[in-house]
Structures are given as C-alpha cells and as structure tokens.
Amino acid sequence: MSFLELVKARRSVRKYARKPIPREVIDKCLEAARLAPSACNSQPWYFIVVDDEKLKSELTDKAFAGIYSINSFAKKAPVIVAVVTERSKYIACVGGYIRGVGYSLIDIGIACEHFILQAQEEGLGTCWLGWFDEKQVKRILGIPKDKKVDVMISAGYPEGPPAREKTRKSLNEIRRFC
C-alpha cells in the first residue's frame, strides 16, 4: 500500500471486534510514534498502553462518564493508549513561548498520527480521544499531577467495513500557490 493509499484508508473507528491485539503489534505502532520528529528533538511523549481488561474497564468507566460520555464507545476497544506530555527541552519551550506556539502539542500530534498510521497498516482501527476526564485518567494510571494527558487513542480490530465514505474539502479549497 502506498502512503497516500494508507492515509486514504485511515479513518476513526468506533466499533471494535472482540479480538485482543498482540503486544507485538502495539509495539510496532509505538516504534512508529517513537521515530516521529519533534521540536529540538525533545520527544515530549510517553505512552501508557492499557490492555488489562479490569484496569481498562475502570479507566473508561471514569474517563468517559458524565459530560465525557460522547466517547463511551471506547469502553469496547481492546486497547486504550494514554499519551502523556513530558516537558519539552528548554530551547523548544523558549521558542514556543516567544512564538506563542505549543510545540509539545504539535509534537504529540505528529507522534500520535505515526502511531495511528502504523495501526492502520497493521489492520487496526483507531480513534483520537480528546474529550475525557483527565483528573480521573491521571489518578487511575498513577500519572503525576505535573504531567498532562492531552490525548488518548482507542485501538482495536474494526467490527466491520467503514459505515460511510470519507468526506474532506477538495484540494482547490485548501491550497494556494504563490
């Protein structure tokens, strides 16, 4: 599969088959994430893979309760990955402050997309999760208060084919040559 075909095939999956994901497959996805570029090579990420059924149940019950219930579909995913934002290198922090840019968030986004694209290559479906109770996630996973969890990823083998075609703006709507 070409890279463009891979990107075209990738979509958010919210229905997962009841099939465990071998840790070797998750490790391939993590290896892709590990190799992502980052500002000043700061690599401000740490991945917590939750595949233990009891812990995953506790995590998803608390993280996706109440106002966060829109993501309750993730409870059925075989794996949840919490992405912990580590402190960036000093130079990246200073540069980000001067420019008003959160480089660590950009870096996390790149690493997560590497993870997600490798997951697609492995036959997995994933979904970015940004709406969850971060305090509960940190408490349950033992993440220090000074760290951030800005993103989680649900992963599993898709239950079936995509429900609908992928829709995006046309190329003419998003680019301009000068």
PDB file of C-alpha atoms in Angstrom:
ATOM      1  CA  MET A   1       0.000   0.000   0.000  1.00  0.00           C
ATOM      2  CA  SER A   2       1.354   3.426  -0.888  1.00  0.00           C
ATOM      3  CA  PHE A   3       1.482   6.161   1.724  1.00  0.00           C
ATOM      4  CA  LEU A   4      -1.385   8.060   0.095  1.00  0.00           C
ATOM      5  CA  GLU A   5      -3.475   4.866  -0.012  1.00  0.00           C
ATOM      6  CA  LEU A   6      -2.740   4.335   3.683  1.00  0.00           C
ATOM      7  CA  VAL A   7      -3.837   7.884   4.523  1.00  0.00           C
ATOM      8  CA  LYS A   8      -6.984   7.492   2.429  1.00  0.00           C
ATOM      9  CA  ALA A   9      -7.841   4.217   4.191  1.00  0.00           C
ATOM     10  CA  ARG A  10      -7.345   5.601   7.718  1.00  0.00           C
ATOM     11  CA  ARG A  11     -10.485   6.728   9.485  1.00  0.00           C
ATOM     12  CA  SER A  12     -11.844   6.981  13.000  1.00  0.00           C
ATOM     13  CA  VAL A  13     -13.191   3.614  14.153  1.00  0.00           C
ATOM     14  CA  ARG A  14     -15.755   3.443  16.934  1.00  0.00           C
ATOM     15  CA  LYS A  15     -16.871  -0.202  16.729  1.00  0.00           C
ATOM     16  CA  TYR A  16     -14.343  -2.884  17.584  1.00  0.00           C
ATOM     17  CA  ALA A  17     -14.306  -6.672  17.248  1.00  0.00           C
ATOM     18  CA  ARG A  18     -13.803  -8.647  20.442  1.00  0.00           C
ATOM     19  CA  LYS A  19     -10.289  -9.671  19.458  1.00  0.00           C
ATOM     20  CA  PRO A  20      -7.197  -8.910  21.524  1.00  0.00           C
ATOM     21  CA  ILE A  21      -4.307  -7.039  19.966  1.00  0.00           C
ATOM     22  CA  PRO A  22      -0.941  -8.782  20.324  1.00  0.00           C
ATOM     23  CA  ARG A  23       1.546  -6.602  22.175  1.00  0.00           C
ATOM     24  CA  GLU A  24       3.991  -7.037  19.294  1.00  0.00           C
ATOM     25  CA  VAL A  25       1.529  -5.189  17.053  1.00  0.00           C
ATOM     26  CA  ILE A  26       1.161  -2.366  19.591  1.00  0.00           C
ATOM     27  CA  ASP A  27       4.963  -2.212  19.842  1.00  0.00           C
ATOM     28  CA  LYS A  28       5.184  -1.642  16.064  1.00  0.00           C
ATOM     29  CA  CYS A  29       2.781   1.280  16.444  1.00  0.00           C
ATOM     30  CA  LEU A  30       4.804   2.640  19.362  1.00  0.00           C
ATOM     31  CA  GLU A  31       8.003   2.282  17.338  1.00  0.00           C
ATOM     32  CA  ALA A  32       6.449   4.407  14.590  1.00  0.00           C
ATOM     33  CA  ALA A  33       5.467   7.004  17.211  1.00  0.00           C
ATOM     34  CA  ARG A  34       8.938   6.896  18.788  1.00  0.00           C
ATOM     35  CA  LEU A  35      10.509   7.801  15.448  1.00  0.00           C
ATOM     36  CA  ALA A  36       8.360  10.924  14.990  1.00  0.00           C
ATOM     37  CA  PRO A  37      10.125  14.272  14.659  1.00  0.00           C
ATOM     38  CA  SER A  38       9.822  16.828  17.454  1.00  0.00           C
ATOM     39  CA  ALA A  39      10.923  20.399  18.156  1.00  0.00           C
ATOM     40  CA  CYS A  40      14.621  20.372  19.110  1.00  0.00           C
ATOM     41  CA  ASN A  41      14.349  16.558  19.219  1.00  0.00           C
ATOM     42  CA  SER A  42      12.638  16.955  22.600  1.00  0.00           C
ATOM     43  CA  GLN A  43      10.435  13.848  22.165  1.00  0.00           C
ATOM     44  CA  PRO A  44       7.953  15.100  24.794  1.00  0.00           C
ATOM     45  CA  TRP A  45       5.849  11.943  24.947  1.00  0.00           C
ATOM     46  CA  TYR A  46       5.291   8.847  26.977  1.00  0.00           C
ATOM     47  CA  PHE A  47       2.722   6.186  26.102  1.00  0.00           C
ATOM     48  CA  ILE A  48       0.754   4.163  28.627  1.00  0.00           C
ATOM     49  CA  VAL A  49      -0.882   1.172  26.936  1.00  0.00           C
ATOM     50  CA  VAL A  50      -3.891  -0.141  28.828  1.00  0.00           C
ATOM     51  CA  ASP A  51      -4.805  -3.654  27.709  1.00  0.00           C
ATOM     52  CA  ASP A  52      -5.622  -5.193  31.087  1.00  0.00           C
ATOM     53  CA  GLU A  53      -9.400  -5.681  30.992  1.00  0.00           C
ATOM     54  CA  LYS A  54     -10.033  -4.767  34.632  1.00  0.00           C
ATOM     55  CA  LEU A  55      -7.913  -1.598  34.526  1.00  0.00           C
ATOM     56  CA  LYS A  56      -9.302  -0.622  31.120  1.00  0.00           C
ATOM     57  CA  SER A  57     -12.837  -1.013  32.447  1.00  0.00           C
ATOM     58  CA  GLU A  58     -12.120   1.201  35.462  1.00  0.00           C
ATOM     59  CA  LEU A  59     -10.339   3.764  33.282  1.00  0.00           C
ATOM     60  CA  THR A  60     -13.028   4.010  30.623  1.00  0.00           C
ATOM     61  CA  ASP A  61     -15.891   4.000  33.159  1.00  0.00           C
ATOM     62  CA  LYS A  62     -14.396   7.042  34.905  1.00  0.00           C
ATOM     63  CA  ALA A  63     -12.757   8.845  31.977  1.00  0.00           C
ATOM     64  CA  PHE A  64     -15.865   8.771  29.789  1.00  0.00           C
ATOM     65  CA  ALA A  65     -18.590   9.399  32.385  1.00  0.00           C
ATOM     66  CA  GLY A  66     -20.999  12.322  32.540  1.00  0.00           C
ATOM     67  CA  ILE A  67     -20.226  15.132  30.132  1.00  0.00           C
ATOM     68  CA  TYR A  68     -17.476  12.984  28.583  1.00  0.00           C
ATOM     69  CA  SER A  69     -19.868  10.166  27.605  1.00  0.00           C
ATOM     70  CA  ILE A  70     -19.707  11.029  23.887  1.00  0.00           C
ATOM     71  CA  ASN A  71     -16.562   8.857  23.833  1.00  0.00           C
ATOM     72  CA  SER A  72     -18.086   5.964  25.790  1.00  0.00           C
ATOM     73  CA  PHE A  73     -17.734   3.780  22.650  1.00  0.00           C
ATOM     74  CA  ALA A  74     -14.060   3.494  23.652  1.00  0.00           C
ATOM     75  CA  LYS A  75     -15.088   1.187  26.508  1.00  0.00           C
ATOM     76  CA  LYS A  76     -15.338  -1.624  23.944  1.00  0.00           C
ATOM     77  CA  ALA A  77     -11.877  -1.066  22.457  1.00  0.00           C
ATOM     78  CA  PRO A  78      -9.351  -3.790  23.348  1.00  0.00           C
ATOM     79  CA  VAL A  79      -6.662  -1.158  23.961  1.00  0.00           C
ATOM     80  CA  ILE A  80      -6.605   2.415  25.227  1.00  0.00           C
ATOM     81  CA  VAL A  81      -3.381   4.399  24.927  1.00  0.00           C
ATOM     82  CA  ALA A  82      -2.904   7.414  27.187  1.00  0.00           C
ATOM     83  CA  VAL A  83      -0.377   9.844  25.748  1.00  0.00           C
ATOM     84  CA  VAL A  84       1.475  11.693  28.493  1.00  0.00           C
ATOM     85  CA  THR A  85       3.049  15.009  27.571  1.00  0.00           C
ATOM     86  CA  GLU A  86       6.537  15.284  29.013  1.00  0.00           C
ATOM     87  CA  ARG A  87       8.375  18.573  29.456  1.00  0.00           C
ATOM     88  CA  SER A  88       9.992  19.820  26.236  1.00  0.00           C
ATOM     89  CA  LYS A  89      13.642  20.789  26.056  1.00  0.00           C
ATOM     90  CA  TYR A  90      14.354  24.303  27.281  1.00  0.00           C
ATOM     91  CA  ILE A  91      15.063  25.700  23.817  1.00  0.00           C
ATOM     92  CA  ALA A  92      11.740  24.344  22.484  1.00  0.00           C
ATOM     93  CA  CYS A  93       9.922  25.869  25.473  1.00  0.00           C
ATOM     94  CA  VAL A  94      11.569  29.263  24.949  1.00  0.00           C
ATOM     95  CA  GLY A  95      10.928  29.177  21.210  1.00  0.00           C
ATOM     96  CA  GLY A  96       7.321  28.194  21.808  1.00  0.00           C
ATOM     97  CA  TYR A  97       6.863  30.972  24.354  1.00  0.00           C
ATOM     98  CA  ILE A  98       8.317  33.605  22.024  1.00  0.00           C
ATOM     99  CA  ARG A  99       6.187  32.463  19.088  1.00  0.00           C
ATOM    100  CA  GLY A 100       3.105  31.648  21.174  1.00  0.00           C
ATOM    101  CA  VAL A 101       3.128  28.075  19.891  1.00  0.00           C
ATOM    102  CA  GLY A 102       2.713  24.921  21.972  1.00  0.00           C
ATOM    103  CA  TYR A 103       5.356  22.840  20.238  1.00  0.00           C
ATOM    104  CA  SER A 104       4.874  19.888  22.573  1.00  0.00           C
ATOM    105  CA  LEU A 105       1.242  19.587  21.448  1.00  0.00           C
ATOM    106  CA  ILE A 106       2.341  19.667  17.815  1.00  0.00           C
ATOM    107  CA  ASP A 107       4.958  17.016  18.592  1.00  0.00           C
ATOM    108  CA  ILE A 108       2.395  14.832  20.367  1.00  0.00           C
ATOM    109  CA  GLY A 109       0.089  15.157  17.357  1.00  0.00           C
ATOM    110  CA  ILE A 110       2.804  14.016  14.974  1.00  0.00           C
ATOM    111  CA  ALA A 111       3.756  11.053  17.186  1.00  0.00           C
ATOM    112  CA  CYS A 112       0.116  10.027  17.614  1.00  0.00           C
ATOM    113  CA  GLU A 113      -0.510  10.180  13.879  1.00  0.00           C
ATOM    114  CA  HIS A 114       2.559   7.981  13.299  1.00  0.00           C
ATOM    115  CA  PHE A 115       1.070   5.504  15.824  1.00  0.00           C
ATOM    116  CA  ILE A 116      -2.339   5.648  14.136  1.00  0.00           C
ATOM    117  CA  LEU A 117      -0.991   5.216  10.602  1.00  0.00           C
ATOM    118  CA  GLN A 118       1.077   2.205  11.655  1.00  0.00           C
ATOM    119  CA  ALA A 119      -2.028   0.812  13.366  1.00  0.00           C
ATOM    120  CA  GLN A 120      -3.904   1.179  10.065  1.00  0.00           C
ATOM    121  CA  GLU A 121      -1.082  -0.669   8.308  1.00  0.00           C
ATOM    122  CA  GLU A 122      -1.444  -3.470  10.900  1.00  0.00           C
ATOM    123  CA  GLY A 123      -5.182  -3.783  10.216  1.00  0.00           C
ATOM    124  CA  LEU A 124      -6.252  -1.944  13.368  1.00  0.00           C
ATOM    125  CA  GLY A 125      -8.832   0.774  13.698  1.00  0.00           C
ATOM    126  CA  THR A 126      -8.205   3.733  15.983  1.00  0.00           C
ATOM    127  CA  CYS A 127      -9.864   6.879  17.204  1.00  0.00           C
ATOM    128  CA  TRP A 128      -8.330  10.052  18.623  1.00  0.00           C
ATOM    129  CA  LEU A 129      -9.844  10.821  22.032  1.00  0.00           C
ATOM    130  CA  GLY A 130      -9.505  14.365  23.301  1.00  0.00           C
ATOM    131  CA  TRP A 131     -12.650  14.646  25.425  1.00  0.00           C
ATOM    132  CA  PHE A 132     -12.188  12.776  28.721  1.00  0.00           C
ATOM    133  CA  ASP A 133     -11.807  13.401  32.440  1.00  0.00           C
ATOM    134  CA  GLU A 134      -8.058  13.986  32.686  1.00  0.00           C
ATOM    135  CA  LYS A 135      -8.047  14.010  36.500  1.00  0.00           C
ATOM    136  CA  GLN A 136      -9.549  10.518  36.570  1.00  0.00           C
ATOM    137  CA  VAL A 137      -7.126   9.264  33.920  1.00  0.00           C
ATOM    138  CA  LYS A 138      -4.144  10.578  35.887  1.00  0.00           C
ATOM    139  CA  ARG A 139      -5.456   9.167  39.171  1.00  0.00           C
ATOM    140  CA  ILE A 140      -6.185   5.697  37.788  1.00  0.00           C
ATOM    141  CA  LEU A 141      -2.929   5.396  35.823  1.00  0.00           C
ATOM    142  CA  GLY A 142      -0.738   6.976  38.526  1.00  0.00           C
ATOM    143  CA  ILE A 143       0.370   9.883  36.350  1.00  0.00           C
ATOM    144  CA  PRO A 144       1.965  12.743  38.332  1.00  0.00           C
ATOM    145  CA  LYS A 145      -0.035  15.954  38.668  1.00  0.00           C
ATOM    146  CA  ASP A 146       2.631  17.986  36.844  1.00  0.00           C
ATOM    147  CA  LYS A 147       2.179  15.903  33.659  1.00  0.00           C
ATOM    148  CA  LYS A 148      -0.550  16.370  31.037  1.00  0.00           C
ATOM    149  CA  VAL A 149      -2.675  13.837  29.220  1.00  0.00           C
ATOM    150  CA  ASP A 150      -3.989  15.737  26.214  1.00  0.00           C
ATOM    151  CA  VAL A 151      -4.797  12.742  24.024  1.00  0.00           C
ATOM    152  CA  MET A 152      -5.845   9.141  24.317  1.00  0.00           C
ATOM    153  CA  ILE A 153      -6.223   6.659  21.473  1.00  0.00           C
ATOM    154  CA  SER A 154      -8.657   3.759  21.316  1.00  0.00           C
ATOM    155  CA  ALA A 155      -7.469   0.828  19.212  1.00  0.00           C
ATOM    156  CA  GLY A 156      -8.841  -2.491  18.045  1.00  0.00           C
ATOM    157  CA  TYR A 157      -9.714  -4.549  15.021  1.00  0.00           C
ATOM    158  CA  PRO A 158     -12.694  -2.909  13.275  1.00  0.00           C
ATOM    159  CA  GLU A 159     -16.012  -4.707  13.729  1.00  0.00           C
ATOM    160  CA  GLY A 160     -16.884  -4.230  10.068  1.00  0.00           C
ATOM    161  CA  PRO A 161     -16.298  -2.104   6.997  1.00  0.00           C
ATOM    162  CA  PRO A 162     -16.483   1.698   7.201  1.00  0.00           C
ATOM    163  CA  ALA A 163     -20.032   2.979   7.646  1.00  0.00           C
ATOM    164  CA  ARG A 164     -19.632   5.794   5.132  1.00  0.00           C
ATOM    165  CA  GLU A 165     -17.274   7.392   2.659  1.00  0.00           C
ATOM    166  CA  LYS A 166     -14.605   9.723   3.950  1.00  0.00           C
ATOM    167  CA  THR A 167     -15.505  13.340   3.197  1.00  0.00           C
ATOM    168  CA  ARG A 168     -12.948  16.111   3.008  1.00  0.00           C
ATOM    169  CA  LYS A 169     -12.663  19.522   1.400  1.00  0.00           C
ATOM    170  CA  SER A 170     -11.407  19.477  -2.175  1.00  0.00           C
ATOM    171  CA  LEU A 171      -7.772  20.215  -2.934  1.00  0.00           C
ATOM    172  CA  ASN A 172      -8.803  23.526  -4.512  1.00  0.00           C
ATOM    173  CA  GLU A 173     -10.425  24.584  -1.228  1.00  0.00           C
ATOM    174  CA  ILE A 174      -7.305  24.088   0.873  1.00  0.00           C
ATOM    175  CA  ARG A 175      -4.369  25.310  -1.190  1.00  0.00           C
ATOM    176  CA  ARG A 176      -2.994  28.328  -2.949  1.00  0.00           C
ATOM    177  CA  PHE A 177       0.202  28.567  -4.973  1.00  0.00           C
ATOM    178  CA  CYS A 178       2.073  31.874  -4.996  1.00  0.00           C
TER     179      CYS A 178
END
